Short mmCIF file of C-alpha atoms in Angstrom, two decimals:
data_model
loop_
_atom_site.label_atom_id
_atom_site.label_comp_id
_atom_site.label_asym_id
_atom_site.label_seq_id
_atom_site.Cartn_x
_atom_site.Cartn_y
_atom_site.Cartn_z
CA MET A 20 -32.38 55.75 179.97
CA GLY A 21 -35.74 56.58 181.49
CA GLY A 22 -37.31 59.14 183.74
CA ALA A 23 -39.71 60.22 181.01
CA VAL A 24 -42.79 59.80 183.21
CA SER A 25 -43.59 60.55 186.84
CA ALA A 26 -42.79 58.01 189.53
CA GLY A 27 -45.70 55.83 190.61
CA GLU A 28 -46.64 54.59 194.06
CA ASP A 29 -47.49 51.11 192.79
CA ASN A 30 -47.70 49.15 189.53
CA ASP A 31 -51.12 50.53 188.52
CA ASP A 32 -49.95 54.07 189.17
CA LEU A 33 -46.90 53.46 186.97
CA ILE A 34 -49.11 52.15 184.14
CA ASP A 35 -51.42 55.16 184.48
CA ASN A 36 -48.41 57.43 184.01
CA LEU A 37 -47.15 55.46 181.00
CA LYS A 38 -50.59 55.72 179.40
CA GLU A 39 -50.81 59.43 180.09
CA ALA A 40 -47.42 59.93 178.43
CA GLN A 41 -48.55 57.82 175.42
CA TYR A 42 -45.93 55.11 175.91
CA ILE A 43 -48.76 52.58 176.32
CA ARG A 44 -51.31 53.03 173.53
CA THR A 45 -53.20 49.75 173.13
CA GLU A 46 -55.47 47.85 175.49
CA LYS A 47 -53.69 44.49 175.19
CA VAL A 48 -50.33 46.04 176.12
CA GLU A 49 -51.94 47.84 179.06
CA GLN A 50 -53.53 44.59 180.30
CA ALA A 51 -50.18 42.78 180.13
CA PHE A 52 -48.40 45.53 182.07
CA ARG A 53 -51.08 45.59 184.77
CA ALA A 54 -51.01 41.79 185.09
CA ILE A 55 -47.29 41.66 185.88
CA ASP A 56 -46.11 43.66 188.89
CA ARG A 57 -42.73 45.14 188.01
CA GLY A 58 -41.80 45.17 191.70
CA ASP A 59 -41.88 41.36 191.78
CA TYR A 60 -38.76 41.31 189.59
CA TYR A 61 -36.70 43.40 192.01
CA LEU A 62 -34.51 41.99 194.75
CA ASP A 63 -35.70 42.42 198.31
CA GLY A 64 -34.74 45.83 199.59
CA TYR A 65 -34.87 47.52 196.19
CA ARG A 66 -38.60 47.35 195.47
CA ASP A 67 -39.11 51.03 196.38
CA SER A 68 -37.47 51.92 193.05
CA ALA A 69 -39.64 49.58 190.98
CA TYR A 70 -42.28 52.13 189.98
CA LYS A 71 -39.92 54.85 188.84
CA ASP A 72 -39.36 55.21 185.11
CA LEU A 73 -35.72 54.25 185.47
CA ALA A 74 -33.51 51.31 184.58
CA TRP A 75 -32.23 49.17 187.47
CA LYS A 76 -29.13 47.01 187.73
CA HIS A 77 -27.73 44.85 190.51
CA GLY A 78 -24.82 42.63 189.57
CA ASN A 79 -25.86 40.84 186.39
CA ILE A 80 -29.59 41.41 187.02
CA HIS A 81 -30.93 44.26 184.93
CA LEU A 82 -34.29 45.83 184.07
CA SER A 83 -34.75 48.53 181.44
CA ALA A 84 -36.86 51.59 182.16
CA PRO A 85 -40.65 51.01 181.94
CA CYS A 86 -40.97 53.49 179.06
CA ILE A 87 -38.53 51.35 177.03
CA TYR A 88 -40.45 48.13 177.67
CA SER A 89 -43.77 49.76 176.78
CA GLU A 90 -42.39 51.13 173.50
CA VAL A 91 -40.97 47.68 172.71
CA MET A 92 -44.28 45.94 173.45
CA GLU A 93 -46.17 48.39 171.22
CA ALA A 94 -43.62 48.17 168.40
CA LEU A 95 -43.69 44.34 168.34
CA LYS A 96 -47.41 44.39 167.41
CA LEU A 97 -48.00 41.10 169.23
CA GLN A 98 -50.85 38.76 168.35
CA PRO A 99 -51.97 35.32 169.65
CA GLY A 100 -50.08 32.38 168.18
CA LEU A 101 -46.89 34.22 167.17
CA SER A 102 -43.37 33.01 167.88
CA PHE A 103 -41.14 35.31 169.95
CA LEU A 104 -37.40 35.35 170.63
CA ASN A 105 -35.93 37.55 173.37
CA LEU A 106 -32.19 38.09 172.94
CA GLY A 107 -30.77 39.06 176.31
CA SER A 108 -33.91 37.92 178.14
CA GLY A 109 -32.68 38.96 181.59
CA THR A 110 -35.17 38.59 184.44
CA GLY A 111 -37.94 37.34 182.13
CA TYR A 112 -40.16 40.35 182.90
CA LEU A 113 -40.71 41.24 179.24
CA SER A 114 -40.99 37.61 178.11
CA THR A 115 -43.70 36.96 180.69
CA MET A 116 -45.74 39.95 179.50
CA VAL A 117 -45.33 38.79 175.89
CA GLY A 118 -46.56 35.31 176.91
CA LEU A 119 -49.84 36.79 178.13
CA ILE A 120 -50.55 38.16 174.65
CA ILE A 121 -49.29 35.42 172.30
CA GLY A 122 -51.14 32.75 174.30
CA PRO A 123 -50.69 28.98 174.65
CA PHE A 124 -50.26 28.33 170.92
CA GLY A 125 -47.38 30.74 170.53
CA VAL A 126 -43.65 30.17 170.99
CA ASN A 127 -41.74 32.10 173.67
CA HIS A 128 -37.95 31.67 173.83
CA GLY A 129 -35.23 33.65 175.56
CA VAL A 130 -31.43 33.59 175.39
CA GLU A 131 -29.41 35.10 178.25
CA PHE A 132 -25.63 35.25 178.62
CA HIS A 133 -25.46 34.97 182.42
CA LYS A 134 -26.38 31.65 184.02
CA ASP A 135 -27.32 33.23 187.37
CA VAL A 136 -29.77 35.56 185.60
CA VAL A 137 -31.42 32.62 183.80
CA GLU A 138 -31.88 30.90 187.17
CA TYR A 139 -33.36 34.12 188.57
CA ALA A 140 -35.75 34.39 185.59
CA ARG A 141 -36.92 30.80 186.06
CA GLU A 142 -37.58 31.44 189.76
CA LYS A 143 -39.64 34.54 188.93
CA LEU A 144 -41.60 32.63 186.28
CA ASP A 145 -42.35 29.81 188.72
CA ASP A 146 -43.48 32.33 191.33
CA PHE A 147 -45.79 33.99 188.80
CA ILE A 148 -47.40 30.68 187.80
CA LYS A 149 -47.86 29.51 191.39
CA ASN A 150 -48.86 32.69 193.14
CA SER A 151 -50.20 35.35 190.78
CA ASP A 152 -53.94 35.61 190.21
CA SER A 153 -53.15 37.15 186.82
CA PHE A 154 -51.99 33.74 185.65
CA ASP A 155 -55.56 32.45 185.80
CA LYS A 156 -56.99 35.45 183.93
CA PHE A 157 -54.95 34.83 180.77
CA GLU A 158 -54.06 31.98 178.46
CA PHE A 159 -50.32 31.92 178.82
CA CYS A 160 -47.32 30.95 176.70
CA GLU A 161 -44.62 30.06 179.20
CA PRO A 162 -41.19 31.38 178.24
CA ILE A 163 -38.29 28.95 177.95
CA PHE A 164 -34.90 30.42 178.82
CA VAL A 165 -31.51 29.08 177.73
CA VAL A 166 -27.98 30.14 178.68
CA GLY A 167 -25.78 31.37 175.87
CA ASN A 168 -24.39 34.19 173.80
CA CYS A 169 -27.04 35.44 171.38
CA LEU A 170 -24.28 36.18 168.84
CA GLU A 171 -23.50 32.46 168.69
CA ILE A 172 -26.91 31.05 167.82
CA SER A 173 -26.78 27.88 165.73
CA THR A 174 -27.10 28.57 162.00
CA ASP A 175 -29.77 25.89 161.59
CA SER A 176 -32.11 27.52 164.12
CA HIS A 177 -35.68 28.24 163.09
CA GLN A 178 -36.92 31.79 162.44
CA TYR A 179 -39.33 33.83 164.55
CA ASP A 180 -42.30 36.16 163.96
CA ARG A 181 -41.12 38.64 166.58
CA ILE A 182 -37.65 39.31 168.02
CA TYR A 183 -36.38 41.75 170.62
CA CYS A 184 -32.76 42.35 171.53
CA GLY A 185 -32.23 43.95 174.93
CA ALA A 186 -28.65 45.13 174.37
CA GLY A 187 -26.96 47.56 172.00
CA VAL A 188 -26.35 46.04 168.56
CA GLN A 189 -23.40 47.21 166.50
CA LYS A 190 -23.99 47.86 162.83
CA ASP A 191 -21.94 44.84 161.72
CA HIS A 192 -24.28 42.52 163.68
CA GLU A 193 -27.49 43.95 162.20
CA ASN A 194 -27.76 41.43 159.36
CA TYR A 195 -27.08 38.56 161.76
CA MET A 196 -30.18 39.58 163.73
CA LYS A 197 -32.29 40.06 160.60
CA VAL A 198 -31.66 36.50 159.41
CA LEU A 199 -33.41 35.13 162.52
CA LEU A 200 -36.66 36.85 161.42
CA LYS A 201 -39.43 35.35 159.30
CA ILE A 202 -40.74 37.22 156.28
CA GLY A 203 -43.44 39.55 157.59
CA GLY A 204 -41.88 39.48 161.04
CA ILE A 205 -40.80 42.38 163.26
CA LEU A 206 -37.45 42.86 164.97
CA VAL A 207 -36.97 45.56 167.63
CA MET A 208 -33.45 46.39 168.80
CA PRO A 209 -31.23 49.33 169.75
CA ILE A 210 -28.82 50.33 166.98
CA GLU A 211 -26.55 53.37 167.25
CA ASP A 212 -28.51 54.84 170.19
CA GLN A 213 -31.87 54.44 168.48
CA LEU A 214 -34.51 51.86 169.39
CA THR A 215 -35.35 50.61 165.90
CA GLN A 216 -38.26 48.61 164.48
CA ILE A 217 -37.30 46.47 161.50
CA THR A 218 -39.93 44.67 159.41
CA ARG A 219 -38.85 41.92 157.03
CA THR A 220 -40.83 42.55 153.84
CA GLY A 221 -39.22 39.92 151.63
CA GLN A 222 -36.40 37.41 151.34
CA CYS A 223 -33.80 40.18 151.13
CA THR A 224 -35.80 43.34 151.89
CA TRP A 225 -36.49 45.15 155.16
CA GLU A 226 -38.10 48.36 156.32
CA SER A 227 -36.67 50.27 159.29
CA LYS A 228 -38.20 52.88 161.59
CA ASN A 229 -36.58 54.69 164.52
CA ILE A 230 -38.78 54.65 167.62
CA LEU A 231 -36.91 56.25 170.48
CA ALA A 232 -33.48 57.60 171.40
CA VAL A 233 -31.93 55.16 173.89
CA SER A 234 -28.68 54.23 175.57
CA PHE A 235 -28.01 50.49 175.96
CA ALA A 236 -24.97 48.53 177.07
CA PRO A 237 -23.54 46.67 174.04
CA LEU A 238 -23.98 42.96 173.45
CA VAL A 239 -21.44 40.84 175.29
CA GLN A 240 -18.86 39.25 173.02
CA GLN A 241 -16.96 36.29 174.39
CA ASN A 242 -13.19 36.41 174.47
CA ARG A 243 -11.68 33.27 173.02
CA ALA A 244 -8.27 32.13 171.90
CA ASP A 245 -7.33 32.29 168.22
CA GLY A 246 -8.82 29.40 166.33
CA GLU A 247 -11.05 28.34 169.20
CA LYS A 248 -14.49 27.37 167.95
CA PRO A 249 -17.36 29.05 169.84
CA ASP A 250 -20.08 27.00 171.47
CA ALA A 251 -23.20 27.32 169.34
CA VAL A 252 -26.39 28.18 171.21
CA GLN A 253 -29.14 25.67 170.54
CA LEU A 254 -32.55 27.28 170.75
CA PRO A 255 -35.38 25.19 172.23
CA PRO A 256 -37.20 23.03 169.69
CA VAL A 257 -40.67 24.03 168.56
CA THR A 258 -42.88 21.10 169.49
CA VAL A 259 -46.54 20.26 169.12
CA ARG A 260 -48.44 20.38 172.41
CA SER A 261 -49.38 17.06 173.95
CA LEU A 262 -52.99 15.91 174.21
CA GLN A 263 -52.78 16.45 177.98
CA ASP A 264 -51.69 20.06 177.52
CA LEU A 265 -54.44 20.70 174.96
CA SER A 266 -57.03 19.21 177.30
CA ARG A 267 -55.87 21.39 180.17
CA ILE A 268 -55.94 24.54 178.00
CA TYR A 269 -59.50 23.93 176.78
CA ILE A 270 -60.87 22.84 180.16
CA ARG A 271 -59.43 25.96 181.79
CA ARG A 272 -60.80 28.11 178.97
CA THR A 273 -64.28 26.63 179.38
CA LEU A 274 -64.26 27.06 183.17
CA ARG A 275 -62.94 30.62 182.86
CA ASN A 276 -65.69 31.56 180.39
CA LEU A 277 -68.38 29.97 182.59
CA ALA A 278 -67.05 31.73 185.67
CA ASN A 279 -67.01 35.08 183.87
CA GLU A 280 -70.56 34.60 182.59
CA ASP A 281 -71.73 33.60 186.06
CA SER A 282 -70.11 36.62 187.73
CA GLN A 283 -71.56 38.99 185.12
CA GLY A 284 -75.01 37.44 185.53
CA LYS A 285 -74.84 38.11 189.27
CA GLY A 286 -73.65 41.66 188.73
CA MET A 287 -70.21 40.91 190.14
CA VAL A 288 -68.37 43.01 187.59
CA GLN A 289 -64.77 43.54 188.55
CA ARG A 290 -63.89 47.20 188.49
CA VAL A 291 -60.57 48.84 187.92
CA PRO A 292 -59.69 51.14 190.81
CA GLN A 293 -59.88 54.82 190.02
CA LYS A 294 -56.64 56.67 189.81
CA ARG A 295 -55.68 58.39 193.02
CA LYS A 296 -56.14 62.12 193.06
CA ARG A 297 -52.83 63.96 192.84
CA ARG A 298 -52.20 66.70 195.36
CA ARG A 299 -51.77 70.12 193.87
CA CYS A 300 -48.65 72.08 194.66
CA ARG A 301 -48.19 75.84 194.85
CA ARG A 302 -44.80 77.42 194.35
CA ARG A 303 -43.30 79.83 196.82
CA ARG A 304 -40.06 81.75 196.54
CA ILE A 305 -37.43 81.41 199.25
CA ASN A 306 -34.00 82.89 199.85
CA THR A 307 -31.02 80.63 199.55
CA TYR A 308 -27.30 81.05 198.86
CA VAL A 309 -25.02 79.49 196.28
CA PHE A 310 -21.24 79.40 196.02
CA VAL A 311 -19.71 81.16 192.99
CA GLY A 312 -15.97 80.75 193.25
CA ASN A 313 -15.28 81.62 196.87
CA GLN A 314 -18.20 84.02 197.24
CA LEU A 315 -21.65 83.45 198.71
CA ILE A 316 -24.36 85.02 196.56
CA PRO A 317 -28.06 85.17 197.55
CA GLN A 318 -30.43 83.59 195.04
CA MET A 319 -34.20 83.22 194.84
CA VAL A 320 -35.37 79.70 194.11
CA GLU A 321 -38.81 78.19 193.75
CA SER A 322 -39.98 75.51 196.15
CA GLU A 323 -43.05 73.31 195.88
CA GLU A 324 -45.38 73.17 198.83
CA GLU A 325 -48.37 70.86 199.04
CA GLU A 326 -51.64 72.72 199.01
CA GLN A 327 -54.68 70.89 200.23
CA PRO A 328 -57.51 73.08 201.55
CA GLU A 329 -59.68 71.62 204.29
CA GLU A 330 -62.72 71.44 202.03
CA GLU A 331 -60.67 69.35 199.59
CA HIS A 332 -59.27 67.05 202.27
CA LYS A 333 -62.60 65.31 202.82
CA GLU A 334 -63.07 64.78 199.10
CA VAL A 335 -59.65 63.11 198.78
CA GLU A 336 -60.35 60.84 201.76
CA GLU A 337 -63.66 59.75 200.21
CA GLU A 338 -61.95 59.00 196.90
CA GLU A 339 -59.29 56.95 198.68
CA GLU A 340 -62.05 55.00 200.44
CA ARG A 341 -63.65 54.24 197.08
CA ASP A 342 -60.30 53.09 195.74
CA ILE A 343 -59.83 50.69 198.65
CA GLY A 344 -63.29 49.26 198.07
CA ASP A 345 -62.54 48.67 194.41
CA ILE A 346 -59.24 47.00 195.21
CA GLU A 347 -61.00 44.65 197.62
CA ILE A 348 -63.41 43.62 194.85
CA LEU A 349 -60.46 42.81 192.59
CA LYS A 350 -58.74 40.71 195.26
CA GLN A 351 -61.74 38.86 196.69
CA VAL A 352 -61.35 35.46 195.09
CA ASN A 353 -59.65 33.73 192.22
CA ILE A 354 -62.80 32.55 190.45
CA LEU A 355 -61.13 30.03 188.13
CA ARG A 356 -59.16 28.44 190.95
CA ASP A 357 -62.30 28.15 193.11
CA GLN A 358 -64.20 26.59 190.20
CA ILE A 359 -61.52 23.95 189.72
CA MET A 360 -61.26 23.16 193.43
CA ALA A 361 -65.05 22.70 193.60
CA LEU A 362 -65.11 20.07 190.82
CA PRO A 363 -65.73 16.42 191.85
CA LEU A 364 -62.30 15.32 190.62
CA PRO A 365 -59.30 13.54 192.15
CA GLU A 366 -56.85 15.92 193.81
CA SER A 367 -54.11 14.99 191.35
CA LEU A 368 -56.32 16.07 188.42
CA LYS A 369 -57.23 19.33 190.16
CA ALA A 370 -53.54 20.00 190.66
CA TYR A 371 -52.94 19.31 186.97
CA LEU A 372 -55.64 21.77 185.93
CA LEU A 373 -54.06 24.36 188.22
CA TYR A 374 -50.63 23.79 186.63
CA TYR A 375 -49.58 22.15 189.90
CA ARG A 376 -50.15 25.39 191.75
CA GLU A 377 -50.31 25.45 195.50
CA LYS A 378 -53.72 26.18 196.98
#
């Protein structure tokens, strides 16, 4: 499933296309998508496909098409402080974007069947925390991933405000998923080739809405011998944050706000790069031949040819130069990190405030 929007050259270009096609409709979802580079979740050698609106699979590693993730993010109606459960959490790409919106006082859990994929997701999460400047621009709820079959979740598990299932759900498993949801919560999952939004309106009442026609691989069901008891999946406990964590959150928030005020006071407003100008194409007709049975028949087909008059060429070059300048402004410095490193504090405390990030 995918291919609904044009291919992008980079992550920002992809998001521009998703916005233009109305798959991304709210600012907070757009910010989350721009903060996480989809290409970072691809294996080396496959990144060229990252900005196409197509699903990607390599072994057990799988990413849905960008248009699916954007519809899911919009349908979940995420807010700070909510609890989120990702069934079939995969690479952690979606869970990481969700964490940027629900913030440090939310809950962010994922269950994934394949152990190697959970390890991959943890590596990608660690890389995001250590190396991405986006990490310092948001208050983040770090996802916690566990290995297990999401159809075997312990019956005494707590309920969640928001749930997404990233695999096809058969009708006889629908109620099982609904029970994991709090009253007032939202569940998004594919049922019978429809991405469906389900809102729990009461103890035994739900409202359903079809969002998008989709095609998902079905949930994995473990094969076990007759009478063999399945291993129940224990979801991570919901715990109160420690005083140290609370201190770090509020210190970082204060420094971030001060840094933003300081940069605005000096006129150092960070700008979003303008979208690159697309080249216009003109169609021309050419002769070609096609086989019909064992006969060659001439046929006229249309071919696209780039058209870029000389007077337009200069304008495009100037726009590209402006884009490069804007990108340099965005990548100059990580203001929060510089603020922390400049504080008269022991190195161990600076490292703690940076979430033990490398300089």
